[in-house]
Short mmCIF file of C-alpha atoms in Angstrom, two decimals:
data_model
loop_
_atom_site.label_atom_id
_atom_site.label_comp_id
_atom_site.label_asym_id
_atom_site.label_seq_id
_atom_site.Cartn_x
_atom_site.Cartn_y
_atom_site.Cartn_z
CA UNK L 1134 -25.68 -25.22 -15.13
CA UNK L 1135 -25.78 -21.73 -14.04
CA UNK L 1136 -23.92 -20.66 -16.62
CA UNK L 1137 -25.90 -22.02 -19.26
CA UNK L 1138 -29.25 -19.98 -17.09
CA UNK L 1139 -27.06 -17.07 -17.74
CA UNK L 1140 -25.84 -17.36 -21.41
CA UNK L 1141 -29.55 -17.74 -22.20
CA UNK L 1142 -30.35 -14.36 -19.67
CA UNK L 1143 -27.94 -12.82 -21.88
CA UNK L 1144 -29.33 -14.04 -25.17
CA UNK L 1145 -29.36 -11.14 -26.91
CA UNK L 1146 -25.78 -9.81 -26.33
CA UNK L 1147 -23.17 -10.54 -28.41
CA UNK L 1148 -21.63 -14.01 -27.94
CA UNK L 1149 -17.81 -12.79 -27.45
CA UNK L 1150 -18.94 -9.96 -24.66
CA UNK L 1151 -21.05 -12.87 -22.24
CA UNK L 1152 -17.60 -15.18 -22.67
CA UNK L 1153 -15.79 -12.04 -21.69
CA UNK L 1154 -17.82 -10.75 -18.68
CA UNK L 1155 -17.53 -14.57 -17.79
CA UNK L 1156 -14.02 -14.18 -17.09
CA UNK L 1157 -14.44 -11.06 -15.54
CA UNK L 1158 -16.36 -12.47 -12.87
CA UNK L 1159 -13.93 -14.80 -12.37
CA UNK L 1160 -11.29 -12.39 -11.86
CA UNK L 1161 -13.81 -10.15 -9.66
CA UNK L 1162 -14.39 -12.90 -7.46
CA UNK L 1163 -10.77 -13.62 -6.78
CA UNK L 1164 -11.16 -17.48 -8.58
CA UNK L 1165 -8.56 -15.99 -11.26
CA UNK L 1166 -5.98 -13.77 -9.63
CA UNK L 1167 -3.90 -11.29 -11.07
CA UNK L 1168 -0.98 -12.97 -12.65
CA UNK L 1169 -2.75 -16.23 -13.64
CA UNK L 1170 -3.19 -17.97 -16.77
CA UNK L 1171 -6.36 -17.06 -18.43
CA UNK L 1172 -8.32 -19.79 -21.06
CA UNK L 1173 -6.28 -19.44 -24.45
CA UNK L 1174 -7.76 -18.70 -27.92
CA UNK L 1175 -7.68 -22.63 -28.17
CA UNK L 1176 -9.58 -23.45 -25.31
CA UNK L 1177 -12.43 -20.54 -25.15
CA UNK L 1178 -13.28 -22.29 -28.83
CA UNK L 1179 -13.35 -25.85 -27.01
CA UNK L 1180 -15.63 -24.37 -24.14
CA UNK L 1181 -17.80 -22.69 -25.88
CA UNK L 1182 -18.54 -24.10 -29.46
CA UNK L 1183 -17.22 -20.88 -30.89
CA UNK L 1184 -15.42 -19.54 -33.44
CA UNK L 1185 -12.23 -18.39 -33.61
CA UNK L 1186 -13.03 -15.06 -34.41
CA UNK L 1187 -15.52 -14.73 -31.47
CA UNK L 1188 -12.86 -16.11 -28.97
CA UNK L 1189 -9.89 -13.50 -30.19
CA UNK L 1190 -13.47 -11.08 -29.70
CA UNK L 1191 -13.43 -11.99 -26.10
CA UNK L 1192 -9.73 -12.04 -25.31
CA UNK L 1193 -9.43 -8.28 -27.17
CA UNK L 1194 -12.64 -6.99 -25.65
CA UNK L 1195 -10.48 -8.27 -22.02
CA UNK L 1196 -7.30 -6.86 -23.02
CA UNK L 1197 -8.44 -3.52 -23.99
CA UNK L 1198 -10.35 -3.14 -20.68
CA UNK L 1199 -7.06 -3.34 -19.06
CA UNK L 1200 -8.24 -6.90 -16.80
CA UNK L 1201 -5.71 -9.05 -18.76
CA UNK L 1202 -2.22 -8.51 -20.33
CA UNK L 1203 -0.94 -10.57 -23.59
CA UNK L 1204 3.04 -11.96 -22.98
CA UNK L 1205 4.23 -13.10 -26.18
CA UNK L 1206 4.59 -16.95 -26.35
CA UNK L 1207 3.87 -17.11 -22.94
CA UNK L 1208 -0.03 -16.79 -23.06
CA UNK L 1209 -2.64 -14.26 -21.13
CA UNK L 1210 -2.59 -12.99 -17.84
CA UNK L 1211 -4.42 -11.52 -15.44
CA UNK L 1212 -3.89 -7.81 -15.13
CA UNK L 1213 -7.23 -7.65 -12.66
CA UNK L 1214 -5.99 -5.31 -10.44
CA UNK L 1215 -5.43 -2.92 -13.36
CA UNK L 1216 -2.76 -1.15 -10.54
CA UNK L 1217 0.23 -1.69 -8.61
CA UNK L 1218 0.67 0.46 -5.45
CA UNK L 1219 4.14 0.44 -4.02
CA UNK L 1220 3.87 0.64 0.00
CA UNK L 1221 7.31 1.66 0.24
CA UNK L 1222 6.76 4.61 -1.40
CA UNK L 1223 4.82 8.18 -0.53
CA UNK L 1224 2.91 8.52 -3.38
CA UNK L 1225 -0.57 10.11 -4.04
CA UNK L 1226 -3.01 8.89 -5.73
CA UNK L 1227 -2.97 10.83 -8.68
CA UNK L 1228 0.76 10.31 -9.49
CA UNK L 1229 0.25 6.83 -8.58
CA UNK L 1230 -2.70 6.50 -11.29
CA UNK L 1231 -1.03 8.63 -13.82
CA UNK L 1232 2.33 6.37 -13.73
CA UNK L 1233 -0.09 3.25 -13.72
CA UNK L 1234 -1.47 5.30 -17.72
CA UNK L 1235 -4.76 6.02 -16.23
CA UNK L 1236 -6.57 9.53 -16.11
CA UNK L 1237 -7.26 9.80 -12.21
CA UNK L 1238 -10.30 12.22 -11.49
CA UNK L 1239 -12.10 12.49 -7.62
CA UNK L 1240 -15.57 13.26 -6.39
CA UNK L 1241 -16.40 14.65 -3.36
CA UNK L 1242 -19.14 12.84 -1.73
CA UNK L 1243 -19.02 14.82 2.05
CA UNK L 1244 -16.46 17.28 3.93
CA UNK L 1245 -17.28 18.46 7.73
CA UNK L 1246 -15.59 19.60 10.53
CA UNK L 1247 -14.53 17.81 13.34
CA UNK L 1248 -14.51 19.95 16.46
CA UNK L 1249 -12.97 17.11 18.59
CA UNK L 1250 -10.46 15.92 16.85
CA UNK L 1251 -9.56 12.28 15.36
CA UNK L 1252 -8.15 9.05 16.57
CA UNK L 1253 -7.64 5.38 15.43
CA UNK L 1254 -5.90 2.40 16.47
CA UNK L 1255 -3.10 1.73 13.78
CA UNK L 1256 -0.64 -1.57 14.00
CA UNK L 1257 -1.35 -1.52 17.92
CA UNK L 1258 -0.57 2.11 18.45
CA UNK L 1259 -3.23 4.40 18.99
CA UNK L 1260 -2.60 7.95 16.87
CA UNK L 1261 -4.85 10.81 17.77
CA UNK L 1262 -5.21 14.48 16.17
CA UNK L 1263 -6.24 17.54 18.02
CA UNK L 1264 -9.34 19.17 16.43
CA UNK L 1265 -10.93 20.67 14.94
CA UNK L 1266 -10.15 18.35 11.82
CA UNK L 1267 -11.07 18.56 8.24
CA UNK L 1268 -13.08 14.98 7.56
CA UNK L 1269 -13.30 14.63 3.69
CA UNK L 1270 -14.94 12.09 1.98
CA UNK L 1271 -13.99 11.40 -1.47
CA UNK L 1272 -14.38 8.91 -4.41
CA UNK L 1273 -11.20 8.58 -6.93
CA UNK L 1274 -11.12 7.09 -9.98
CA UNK L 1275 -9.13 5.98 -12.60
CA UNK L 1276 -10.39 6.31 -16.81
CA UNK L 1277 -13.87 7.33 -14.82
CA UNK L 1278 -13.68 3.51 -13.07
CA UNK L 1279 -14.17 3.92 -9.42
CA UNK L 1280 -11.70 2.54 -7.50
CA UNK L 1281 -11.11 3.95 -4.06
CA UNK L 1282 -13.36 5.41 -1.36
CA UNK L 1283 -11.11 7.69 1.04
CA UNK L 1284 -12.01 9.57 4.33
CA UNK L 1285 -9.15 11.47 4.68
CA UNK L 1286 -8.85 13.81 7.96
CA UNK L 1287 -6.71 17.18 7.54
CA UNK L 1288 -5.56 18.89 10.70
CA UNK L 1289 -7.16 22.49 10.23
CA UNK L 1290 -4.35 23.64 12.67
CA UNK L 1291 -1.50 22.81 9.94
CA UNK L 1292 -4.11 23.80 6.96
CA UNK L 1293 -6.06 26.46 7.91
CA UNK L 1294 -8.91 27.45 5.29
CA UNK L 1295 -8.18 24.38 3.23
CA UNK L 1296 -12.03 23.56 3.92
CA UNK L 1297 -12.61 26.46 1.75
CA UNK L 1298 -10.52 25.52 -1.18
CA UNK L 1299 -10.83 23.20 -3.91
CA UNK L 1300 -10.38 19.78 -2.75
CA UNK L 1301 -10.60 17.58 -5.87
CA UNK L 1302 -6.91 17.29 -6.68
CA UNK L 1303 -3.80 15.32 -4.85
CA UNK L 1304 -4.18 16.54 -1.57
CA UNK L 1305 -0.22 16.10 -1.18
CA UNK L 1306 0.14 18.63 -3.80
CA UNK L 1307 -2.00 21.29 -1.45
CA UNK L 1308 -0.10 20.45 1.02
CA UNK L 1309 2.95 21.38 -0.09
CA UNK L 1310 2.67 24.22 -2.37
CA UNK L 1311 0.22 26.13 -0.36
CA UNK L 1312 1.33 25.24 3.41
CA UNK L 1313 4.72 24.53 2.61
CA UNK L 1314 4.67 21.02 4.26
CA UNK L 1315 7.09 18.46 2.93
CA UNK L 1316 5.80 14.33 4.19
CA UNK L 1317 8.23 12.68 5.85
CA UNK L 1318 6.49 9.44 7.43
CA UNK L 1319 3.71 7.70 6.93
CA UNK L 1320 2.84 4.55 8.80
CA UNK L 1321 -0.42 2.59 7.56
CA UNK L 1322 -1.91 -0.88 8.28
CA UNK L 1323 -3.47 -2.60 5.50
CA UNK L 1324 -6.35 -4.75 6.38
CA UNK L 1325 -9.11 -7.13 4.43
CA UNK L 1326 -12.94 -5.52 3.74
CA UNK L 1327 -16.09 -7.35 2.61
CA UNK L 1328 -16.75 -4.34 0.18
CA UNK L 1329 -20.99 -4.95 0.00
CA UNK L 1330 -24.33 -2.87 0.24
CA UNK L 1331 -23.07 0.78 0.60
CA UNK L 1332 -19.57 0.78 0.40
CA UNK L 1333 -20.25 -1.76 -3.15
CA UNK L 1334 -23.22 0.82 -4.50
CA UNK L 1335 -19.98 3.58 -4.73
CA UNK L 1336 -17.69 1.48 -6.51
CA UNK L 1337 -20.83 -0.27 -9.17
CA UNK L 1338 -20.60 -3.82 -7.47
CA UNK L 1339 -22.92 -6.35 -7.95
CA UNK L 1340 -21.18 -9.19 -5.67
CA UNK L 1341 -19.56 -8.78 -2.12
CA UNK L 1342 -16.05 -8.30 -3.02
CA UNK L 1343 -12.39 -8.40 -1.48
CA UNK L 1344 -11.04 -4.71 -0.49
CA UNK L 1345 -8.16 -3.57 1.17
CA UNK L 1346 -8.83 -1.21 4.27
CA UNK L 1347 -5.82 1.02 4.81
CA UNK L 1348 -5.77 2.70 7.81
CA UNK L 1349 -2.81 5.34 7.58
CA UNK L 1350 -1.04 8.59 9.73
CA UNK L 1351 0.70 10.99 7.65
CA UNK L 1352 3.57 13.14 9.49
CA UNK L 1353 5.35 16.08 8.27
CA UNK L 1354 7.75 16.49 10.72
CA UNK L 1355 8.68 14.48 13.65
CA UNK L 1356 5.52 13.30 15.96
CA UNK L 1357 3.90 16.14 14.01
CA UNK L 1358 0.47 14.17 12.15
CA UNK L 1359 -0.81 15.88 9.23
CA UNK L 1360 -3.55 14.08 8.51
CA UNK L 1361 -4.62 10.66 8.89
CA UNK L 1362 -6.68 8.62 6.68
CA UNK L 1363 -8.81 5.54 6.47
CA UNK L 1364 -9.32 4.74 2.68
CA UNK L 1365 -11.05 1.43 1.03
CA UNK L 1366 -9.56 -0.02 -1.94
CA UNK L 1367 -10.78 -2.34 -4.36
CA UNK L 1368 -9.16 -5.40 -4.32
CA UNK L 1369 -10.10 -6.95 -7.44
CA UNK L 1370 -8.26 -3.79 -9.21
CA UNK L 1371 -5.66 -3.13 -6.76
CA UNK L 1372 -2.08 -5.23 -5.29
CA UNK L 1373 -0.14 -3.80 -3.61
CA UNK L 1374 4.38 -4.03 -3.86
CA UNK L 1375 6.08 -4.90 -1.38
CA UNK L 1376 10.04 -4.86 -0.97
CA UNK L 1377 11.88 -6.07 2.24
CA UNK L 1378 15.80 -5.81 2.20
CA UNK L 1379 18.59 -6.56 4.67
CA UNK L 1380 19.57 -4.95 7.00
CA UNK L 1381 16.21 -3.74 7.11
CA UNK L 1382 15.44 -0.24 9.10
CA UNK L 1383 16.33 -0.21 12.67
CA UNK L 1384 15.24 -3.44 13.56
CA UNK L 1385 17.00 -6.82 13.43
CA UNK L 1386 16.67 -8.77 10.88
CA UNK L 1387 14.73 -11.23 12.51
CA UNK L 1388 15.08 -15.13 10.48
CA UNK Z 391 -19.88 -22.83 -4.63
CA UNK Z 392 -23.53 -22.76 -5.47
CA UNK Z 393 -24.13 -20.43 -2.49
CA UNK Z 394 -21.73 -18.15 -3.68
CA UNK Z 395 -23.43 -18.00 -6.49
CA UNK Z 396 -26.50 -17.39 -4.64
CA UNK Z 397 -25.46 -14.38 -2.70
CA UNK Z 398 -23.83 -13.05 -5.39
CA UNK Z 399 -27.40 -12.84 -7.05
CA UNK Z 400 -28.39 -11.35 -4.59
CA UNK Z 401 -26.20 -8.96 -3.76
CA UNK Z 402 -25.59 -9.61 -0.04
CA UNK Z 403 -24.35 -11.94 2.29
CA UNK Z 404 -26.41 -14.00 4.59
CA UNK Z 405 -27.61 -11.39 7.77
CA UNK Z 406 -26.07 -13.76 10.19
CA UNK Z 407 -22.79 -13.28 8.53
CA UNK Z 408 -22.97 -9.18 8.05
CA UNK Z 409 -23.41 -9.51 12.34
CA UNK Z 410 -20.42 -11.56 12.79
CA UNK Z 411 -18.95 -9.79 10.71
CA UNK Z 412 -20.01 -6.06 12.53
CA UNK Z 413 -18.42 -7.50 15.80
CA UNK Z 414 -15.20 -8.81 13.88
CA UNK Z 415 -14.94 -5.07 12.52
CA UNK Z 416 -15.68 -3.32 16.25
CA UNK Z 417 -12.77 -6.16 17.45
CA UNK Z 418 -10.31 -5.27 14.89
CA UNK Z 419 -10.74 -1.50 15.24
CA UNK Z 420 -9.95 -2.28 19.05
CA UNK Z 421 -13.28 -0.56 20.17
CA UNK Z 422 -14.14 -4.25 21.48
CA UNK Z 423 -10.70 -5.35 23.47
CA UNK Z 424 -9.47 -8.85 24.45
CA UNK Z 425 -11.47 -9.47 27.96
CA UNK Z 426 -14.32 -7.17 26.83
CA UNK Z 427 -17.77 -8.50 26.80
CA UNK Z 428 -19.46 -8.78 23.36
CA UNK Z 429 -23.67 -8.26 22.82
CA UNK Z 430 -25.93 -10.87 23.89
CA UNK Z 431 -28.19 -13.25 22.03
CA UNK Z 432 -31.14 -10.66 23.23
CA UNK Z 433 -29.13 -7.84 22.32
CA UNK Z 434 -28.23 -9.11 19.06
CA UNK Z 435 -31.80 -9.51 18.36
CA UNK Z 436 -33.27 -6.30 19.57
CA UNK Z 437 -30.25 -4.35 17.30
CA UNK Z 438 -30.66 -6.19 14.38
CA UNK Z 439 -34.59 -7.22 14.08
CA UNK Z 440 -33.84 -10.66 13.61
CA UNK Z 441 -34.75 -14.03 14.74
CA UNK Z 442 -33.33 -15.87 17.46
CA UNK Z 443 -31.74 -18.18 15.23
CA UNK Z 444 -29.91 -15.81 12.85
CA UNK Z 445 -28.71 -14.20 16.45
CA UNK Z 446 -27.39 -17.46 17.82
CA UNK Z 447 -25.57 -18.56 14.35
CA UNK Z 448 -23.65 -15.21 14.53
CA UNK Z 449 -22.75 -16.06 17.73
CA UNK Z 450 -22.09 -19.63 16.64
CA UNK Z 451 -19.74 -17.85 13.31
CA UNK Z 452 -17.85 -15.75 16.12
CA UNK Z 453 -17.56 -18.40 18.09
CA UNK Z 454 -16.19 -21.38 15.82
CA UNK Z 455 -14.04 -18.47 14.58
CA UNK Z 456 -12.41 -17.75 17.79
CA UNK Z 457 -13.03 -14.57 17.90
CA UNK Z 458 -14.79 -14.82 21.06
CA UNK Z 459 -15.22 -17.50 24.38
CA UNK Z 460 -18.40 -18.44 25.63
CA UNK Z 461 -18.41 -18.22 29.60
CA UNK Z 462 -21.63 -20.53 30.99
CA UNK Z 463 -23.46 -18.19 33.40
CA UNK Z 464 -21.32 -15.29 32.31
CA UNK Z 465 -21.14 -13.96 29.00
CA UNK Z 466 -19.46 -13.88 25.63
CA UNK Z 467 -16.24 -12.10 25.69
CA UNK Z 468 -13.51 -11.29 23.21
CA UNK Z 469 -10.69 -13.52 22.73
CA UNK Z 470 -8.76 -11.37 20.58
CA UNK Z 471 -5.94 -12.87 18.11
CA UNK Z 472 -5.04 -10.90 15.60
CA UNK Z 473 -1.61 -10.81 14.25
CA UNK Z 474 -0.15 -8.12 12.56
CA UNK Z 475 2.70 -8.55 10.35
CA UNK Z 476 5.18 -6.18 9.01
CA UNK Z 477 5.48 -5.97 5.55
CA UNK Z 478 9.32 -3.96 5.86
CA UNK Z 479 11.03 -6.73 7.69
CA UNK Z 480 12.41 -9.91 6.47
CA UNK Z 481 10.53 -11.91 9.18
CA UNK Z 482 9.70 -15.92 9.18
CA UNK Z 483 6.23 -17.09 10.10
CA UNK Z 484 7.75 -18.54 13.09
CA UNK Z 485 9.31 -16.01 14.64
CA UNK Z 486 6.23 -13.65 13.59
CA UNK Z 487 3.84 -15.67 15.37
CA UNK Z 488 6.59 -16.35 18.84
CA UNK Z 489 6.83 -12.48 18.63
CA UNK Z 490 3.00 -11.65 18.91
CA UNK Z 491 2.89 -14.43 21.80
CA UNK Z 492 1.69 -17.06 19.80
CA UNK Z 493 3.07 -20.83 19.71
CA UNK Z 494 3.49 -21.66 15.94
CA UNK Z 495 3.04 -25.05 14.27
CA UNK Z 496 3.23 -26.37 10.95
CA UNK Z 497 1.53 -29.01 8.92
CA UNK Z 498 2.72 -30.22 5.51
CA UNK Z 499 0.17 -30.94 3.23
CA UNK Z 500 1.73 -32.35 0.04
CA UNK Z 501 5.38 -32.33 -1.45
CA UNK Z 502 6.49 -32.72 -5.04
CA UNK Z 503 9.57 -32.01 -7.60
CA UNK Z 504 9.19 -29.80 -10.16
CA UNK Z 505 11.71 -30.60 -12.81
CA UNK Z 506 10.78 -27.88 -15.17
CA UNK Z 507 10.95 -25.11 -12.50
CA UNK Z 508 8.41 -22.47 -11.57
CA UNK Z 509 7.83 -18.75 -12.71
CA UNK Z 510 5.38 -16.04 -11.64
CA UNK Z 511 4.29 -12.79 -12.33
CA UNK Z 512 5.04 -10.14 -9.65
CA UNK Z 513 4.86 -6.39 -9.19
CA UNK Z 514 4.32 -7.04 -13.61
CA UNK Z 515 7.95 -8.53 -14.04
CA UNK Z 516 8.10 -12.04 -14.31
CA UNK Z 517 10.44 -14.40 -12.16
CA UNK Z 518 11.61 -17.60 -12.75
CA UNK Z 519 13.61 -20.31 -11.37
CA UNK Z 520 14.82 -23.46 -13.29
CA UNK Z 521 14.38 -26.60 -12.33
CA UNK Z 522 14.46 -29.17 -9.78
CA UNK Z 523 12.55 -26.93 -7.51
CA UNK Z 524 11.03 -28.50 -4.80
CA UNK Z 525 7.44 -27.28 -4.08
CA UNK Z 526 6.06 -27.83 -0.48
CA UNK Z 527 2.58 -26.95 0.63
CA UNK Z 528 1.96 -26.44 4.17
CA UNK Z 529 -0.40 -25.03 6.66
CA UNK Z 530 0.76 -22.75 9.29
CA UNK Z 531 -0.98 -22.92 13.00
CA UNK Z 532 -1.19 -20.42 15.66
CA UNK Z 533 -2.24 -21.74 19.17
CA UNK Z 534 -3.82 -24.34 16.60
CA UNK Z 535 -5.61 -22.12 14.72
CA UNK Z 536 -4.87 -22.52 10.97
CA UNK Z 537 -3.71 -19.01 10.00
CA UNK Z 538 -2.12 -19.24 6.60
CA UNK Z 539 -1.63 -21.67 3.51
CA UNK Z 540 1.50 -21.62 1.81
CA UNK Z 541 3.34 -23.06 -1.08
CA UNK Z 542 7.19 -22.55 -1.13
CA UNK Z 543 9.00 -23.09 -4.16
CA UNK Z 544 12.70 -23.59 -3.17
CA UNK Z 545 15.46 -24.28 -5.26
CA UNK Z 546 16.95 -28.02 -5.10
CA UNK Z 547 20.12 -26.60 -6.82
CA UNK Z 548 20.59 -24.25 -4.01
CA UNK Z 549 19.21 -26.77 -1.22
CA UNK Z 550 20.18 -29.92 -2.24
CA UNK Z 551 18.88 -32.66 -0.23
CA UNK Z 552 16.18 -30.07 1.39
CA UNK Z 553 13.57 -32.74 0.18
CA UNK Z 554 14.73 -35.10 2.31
CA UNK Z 555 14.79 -33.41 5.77
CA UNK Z 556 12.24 -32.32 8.46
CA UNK Z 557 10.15 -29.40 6.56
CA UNK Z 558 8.07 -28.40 9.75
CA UNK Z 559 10.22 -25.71 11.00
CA UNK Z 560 11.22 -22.00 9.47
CA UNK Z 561 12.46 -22.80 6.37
CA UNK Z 562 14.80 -19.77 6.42
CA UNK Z 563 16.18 -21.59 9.66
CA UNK Z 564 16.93 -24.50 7.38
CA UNK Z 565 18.50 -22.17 4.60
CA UNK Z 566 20.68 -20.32 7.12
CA UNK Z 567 21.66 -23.09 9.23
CA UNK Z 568 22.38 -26.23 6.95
CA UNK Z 569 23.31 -24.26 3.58
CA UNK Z 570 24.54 -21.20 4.77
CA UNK Z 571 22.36 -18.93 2.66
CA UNK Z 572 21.65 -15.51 4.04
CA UNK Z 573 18.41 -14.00 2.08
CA UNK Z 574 18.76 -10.01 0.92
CA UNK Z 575 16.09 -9.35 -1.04
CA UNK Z 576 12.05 -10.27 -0.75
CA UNK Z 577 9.80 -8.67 -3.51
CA UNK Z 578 6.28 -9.30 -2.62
CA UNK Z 579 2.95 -8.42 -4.32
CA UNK Z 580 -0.29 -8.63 -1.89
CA UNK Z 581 -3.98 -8.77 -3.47
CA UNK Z 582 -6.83 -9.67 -1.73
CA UNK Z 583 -8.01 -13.31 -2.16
CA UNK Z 584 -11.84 -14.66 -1.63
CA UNK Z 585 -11.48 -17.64 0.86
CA UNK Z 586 -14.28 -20.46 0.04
CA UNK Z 587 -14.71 -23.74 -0.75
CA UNK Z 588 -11.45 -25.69 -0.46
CA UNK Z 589 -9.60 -22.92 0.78
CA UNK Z 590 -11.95 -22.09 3.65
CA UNK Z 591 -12.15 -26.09 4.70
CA UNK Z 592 -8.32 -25.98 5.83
CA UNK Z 593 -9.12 -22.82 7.52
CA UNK Z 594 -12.37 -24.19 9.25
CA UNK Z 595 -14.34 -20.98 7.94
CA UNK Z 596 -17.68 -21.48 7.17
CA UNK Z 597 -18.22 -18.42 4.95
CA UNK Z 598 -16.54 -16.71 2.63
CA UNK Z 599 -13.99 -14.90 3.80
CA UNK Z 600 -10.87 -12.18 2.63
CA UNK Z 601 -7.76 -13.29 2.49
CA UNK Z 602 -4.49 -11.97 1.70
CA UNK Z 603 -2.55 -13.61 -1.35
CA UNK Z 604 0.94 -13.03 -1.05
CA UNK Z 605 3.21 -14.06 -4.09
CA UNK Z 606 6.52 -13.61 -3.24
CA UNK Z 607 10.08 -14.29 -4.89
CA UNK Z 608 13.01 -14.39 -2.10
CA UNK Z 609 16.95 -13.50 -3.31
CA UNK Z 610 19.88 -14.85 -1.13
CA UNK Z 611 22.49 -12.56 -3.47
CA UNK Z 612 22.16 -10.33 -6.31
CA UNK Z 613 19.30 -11.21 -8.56
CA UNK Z 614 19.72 -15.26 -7.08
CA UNK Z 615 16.35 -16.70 -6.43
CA UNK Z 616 16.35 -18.74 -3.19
CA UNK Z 617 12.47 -19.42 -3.21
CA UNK Z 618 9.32 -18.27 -4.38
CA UNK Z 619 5.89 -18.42 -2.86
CA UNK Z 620 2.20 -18.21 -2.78
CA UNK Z 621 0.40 -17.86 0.22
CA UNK Z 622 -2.94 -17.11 1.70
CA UNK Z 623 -3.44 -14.98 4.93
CA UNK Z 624 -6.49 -15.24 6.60
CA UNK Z 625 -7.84 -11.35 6.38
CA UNK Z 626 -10.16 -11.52 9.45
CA UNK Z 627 -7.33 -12.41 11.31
CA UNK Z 628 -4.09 -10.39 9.75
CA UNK Z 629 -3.45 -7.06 9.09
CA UNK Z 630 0.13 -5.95 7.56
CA UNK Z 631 2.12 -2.78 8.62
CA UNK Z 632 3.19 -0.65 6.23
CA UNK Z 633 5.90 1.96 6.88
CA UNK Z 634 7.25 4.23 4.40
CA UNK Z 635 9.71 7.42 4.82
CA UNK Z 636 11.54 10.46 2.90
CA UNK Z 637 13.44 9.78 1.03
CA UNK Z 638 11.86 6.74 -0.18
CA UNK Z 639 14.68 3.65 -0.94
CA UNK Z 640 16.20 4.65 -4.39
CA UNK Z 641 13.15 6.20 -6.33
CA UNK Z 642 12.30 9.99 -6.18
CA UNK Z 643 9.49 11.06 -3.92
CA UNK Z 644 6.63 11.36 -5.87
CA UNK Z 645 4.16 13.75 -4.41
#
């Protein structure tokens, strides 16, 4: 019923792009999630009284915005989360976009300094930097799509000046070839966000959607924290990979 | 369903929601602890600007969602039951929940054979098993509180009989234990899930809510597929750990 309010709303548009923003809302909204069947050829014609041309229209105008991938013989699946983020892995976000074939850029949206220092609560440990503390709020995106709002915060003890230098590349990279500071830990704690009124405005929302909070410490040496981070990610764009093997670390493998 | 729609419209949840949903944030972050008293009715009112009625059904949300204990004569203080799980370890349900002090429970909801088998996309690879696979969906308690939905899909050729016993228990009790399978391998992929309509009935939530989806595919032996699954985690009251180190498993570090 609301759909038909809608396909009348959106008169005027072509009839292929309403079926396909249709199914993006649908994968937006979590009802179709990544890896699920979507509505063949054969049954977008059946649903809405189209033709065949205009349904391959919608499926192609889908696949090309990366929500949806084609398997041959097997039918169309959701892609949604356009990106794959191993957790068992240190990787930045640029790398991580630029293996996933998209063009990551970042905007700064606020840096200060924090004369007291930083803590958080992370998997039931509580994690606190010394200041004063670089707190940098950026916006990255990937093929100009915005899809993750970061505050990262820098210890200005480990990188003095970086406040100073250019701060819209992979942080990791500044890191490294300007301190000299190889990772070697990072612990993080991945949580569920209502992403709505601000935090939606950034990443061109119109609905409350799903995003994953990560709450993170980076170290660069033992007990030594780099930085620390609390980034939002859009969940209808982003799953993460996990792996779990056995033995597993230093714990027992618990069954 | 309709007032999904609704809010979507309209950009924004319901205010009595956004206020639960404030408090759930200051719990999680640990700035409101387990004991610690949470605002009042009054309070909630002279904060917000709203009615007494919008205050009392975010009490009401917070309440219902055991977030919090109402004390006649006293207060309303924080229960506190969040469960974090760690997304490195090859860890059951069961012993996840005994570990964080918790007294687990199960509830199966339906049973069936799949003759044809099952297959699902994960991490972008797809995984299959062949049939009979037996697919069980149950609903896992914590203290009685309905934490996570799950549907295993185990193989019959691997488990035969498994249809035919007690299915309330760890079912990697039941793999170790009566077919001597040891698991070595879990791939997982996490995206975020909304939780409404029938979803958020078995979880007694009365608004939307994030969830977790975990699809998972479980090896007992090189590239042997034991189970698979698809499960949701309630997100207001999980959060997964995340631990990853240099070198990272068998990839190079990416920086």
């Amino acid at each position: 019923m609301s759909k038909h309010v809608r396909q009348e709303d959106e008169g005027r548009l072509p009839k292929y792009y309403s079926i396909s923003q249709d199914v993006i809302r649908l994968i937006r909204s979590g009802k179709l999630a990544p890896g699920m069947r979507i509505p063949s050829e054969n049954q977008i014609i059946e649903q809405y009284g189209v033709s065949n041309t205009t349904a391959r229209k919608a499926l192609q105008e889908l696949t090309s915005g990366r929500w949806v991938v084609k398997i041959k013989g097997k039918g169309t699946f959701v892609h949604g989360t356009g990106v794959v983020r191993s957790v068992d892995r240190i990787l930045s976000f640029t790398r991580n976009m630029t293996e996933a074939g998209f063009k990551p850029s970042t905007k700064i949206l606020h840096q200060s300094v924090l004369r007291k220092g930083y803590s958080a609560l992370i998997n039931g440990r509580r994690y606190s930097m010394d200041g004063p503390v670089l707190k940098l709020h950026r916006l990255r995106f990937a093929d100009k799509i915005p899809m993750m709002l970061e505050v990262r915060y820098i210890s200005l003890a480990l990188c003095p000046g970086i406040e100073k230098t250019a701060l819209t590349e992979s942080l990791y990279d500044i890191y490294r070839n300007k301190y000299g500071h190889e990772l070697t830990e990072i612990h993080q704690m991945l949580s569920t966000y209502m992403i709505e009124s601000e935090a939606a405005t950034f990443f061109d929302l119109h609905g409350p959607v799903c995003g994953l909070l990560v709450d993170g410490v980076t170290f660069c040496g033992r007990e030594i924290i780099l930085e620390m981070e609390k980034s939002i990610y859009r969940g209808d764009r982003y799953s993460f990979a996990v792996r779990a093997m056995y033995p597993t670390t230093d714990e027992p493998m618990a069954l």
